[in-house]
Amino acid sequence: MNIPRYSDLGRGGRPLRIGYGRIFHEACAYSPVATVESDFRRLHHLTGADLHAATGARGSEIAGYMPHAELTGFRAAAYLAGDVDAVPLASSLAVPSGPLTAACFEWLVAGLEASLADAGPLDGIYLALHGSMQVEGLAMGESGQSPESIILSRVRAACPGARIAVSYDLHAHLTEGMVAPADILISYLSNPHWDLYPTGFRAGTRLIRALRGQIRPTSAWRKLPMVLGGGMTISFLSPMRQVFAAMAEMERRPKVVSTSLFMVHPYTDSDQLGWAVHVTVDGDAALASRVADELADLAWAQRLIPPPTMLSVPEALASLRSKKRRFGPVSIVDVDDIVGAGAPGGNTHILAALAADDTGLRTYVPLHDPGAIDALWPLADGTSATVTLQGSPGYGQPPVTVTGRVAAHQTGDFGRVLRFDTGTTHVAITERPPLPIHPKFWRELGLDPRKADALVQKNFFHYRIFYAPISFEHMPVVSAGATSLDRVRTRDYARPTHPQTHLESWRG
Ligand SMILES: [Zn+2]
């Protein structure tokens, strides 16, 4: 990460009014669970004064996930630049899941438009978007149309005079419609993503400098015909570490304003899917083009990253049982059912194996199963019951019948959550897709995460930020579900794409 220089803060020049907001969701085309308005309202939906309070230095922007995120970073940039009035618009975020319903998407965009109408005249707008959103019924074909491109075109129409800065998750599926309306375009530079605040800060300083005439943003971008599975592109490990270091070096060069790399979310239903790079420089189109080619070459050269070693469910359980001593719980990463990448979280394969052969491993397993929630919720804690767990409706998982005891009821980010203990397995059955990246998820159900032999995680890496003091061994396990890596290899691409097709060059 480059430390901003005083001269990069955009100080001096005319007073500015800049609106800021967020519409953020990562969708998985293979999840049967649609994302609806209540999913945003439950997790994060703020407007006006509430948004302004949450994004101040003492606020907690996305409580429980990332207290200081993009919009707080933007507010800091606006404050340090001086004479910038930061105007809150609307901010909404939901747990990754299936595509949004059309009604949910319209509610989000109309809400943003209404906040723009209330905001009065704006010089600029900063939006934190994901870039791999999907909406039911919206074809994402050759036109390059995507939900984010629709958001940007409607914002542009609502405020024709304002310049737009946008930040995207580095898993964005970049399209022309997401690039063209943006004067400033910034990506996260870490995977897992802990640089949300610096991302908003970077977008803010660059937008302010553009509005004050200190830079003339000129951009170039390249699409690369490559798609890799999740979990292969950690920014602080080889080989991607070298790429991000090179990007930091590029940004220190004269006239280079920003460099972005998009290691696309592979579960988006677009046949145009692929990695992308984007470069902005100060008023030099030839330089933008050269640096974009240089970064594209560098990213392309990393495409042969080997996937991490994965175990089958029986192999994973055999390995766990063979361990004599362990320090903290082993994290079983449920690779085919990654809620962090939009899977529904109702994979029953691990639970089925534990139920068939429970040899005393103390395991914590989250499971999306709204049918089981409806059946068990009326039962008081301590009640014994036999229940057939089927996972997410429409997900085609093997049913598992277990006998046990209702142990806790909770309501929170994942709707109703019921703890069901069967043998030495503790199941957290959830009404909505579960993403228990924080140990407090288990503590709120009366379980100490440190006492588990193993706990199942529904995201590739983000949980490690919170589990770093507890869990030291991480075991990727494959079964069958919405985020199976096979989907990357077997899906349709409009253009021959690595690794489905062997390619020597990204050009052409
Ligand atoms: Zn991401």
PDB file of C-alpha atoms and ligand atoms in Angstrom, residues 26 130 169-171 188 191 193 462, ligand 1:
ATOM      1  CA  GLU A  26     -21.907 -10.748  -4.828  1.00  0.00           C
ATOM      2  CA  HIS A 130     -19.189  -5.023  -5.825  1.00  0.00           C
ATOM      3  CA  ASP A 169     -14.373  -5.642  -5.161  1.00  0.00           C
ATOM      4  CA  LEU A 170     -11.404  -7.253  -6.896  1.00  0.00           C
ATOM      5  CA  HIS A 171     -13.755 -10.114  -7.814  1.00  0.00           C
ATOM      6  CA  TYR A 188      -9.494  -3.559  -3.620  1.00  0.00           C
ATOM      7  CA  ASN A 191      -7.492 -10.826  -1.104  1.00  0.00           C
ATOM      8  CA  HIS A 193     -10.192  -8.045   1.507  1.00  0.00           C
ATOM      9  CA  HIS A 462     -12.146 -13.948   5.431  1.00  0.00           C
TER      10      HIS A 462
HETATM   11 ZN    ZN B   1     -14.188 -10.357  -3.301  1.00  0.00          ZN
END
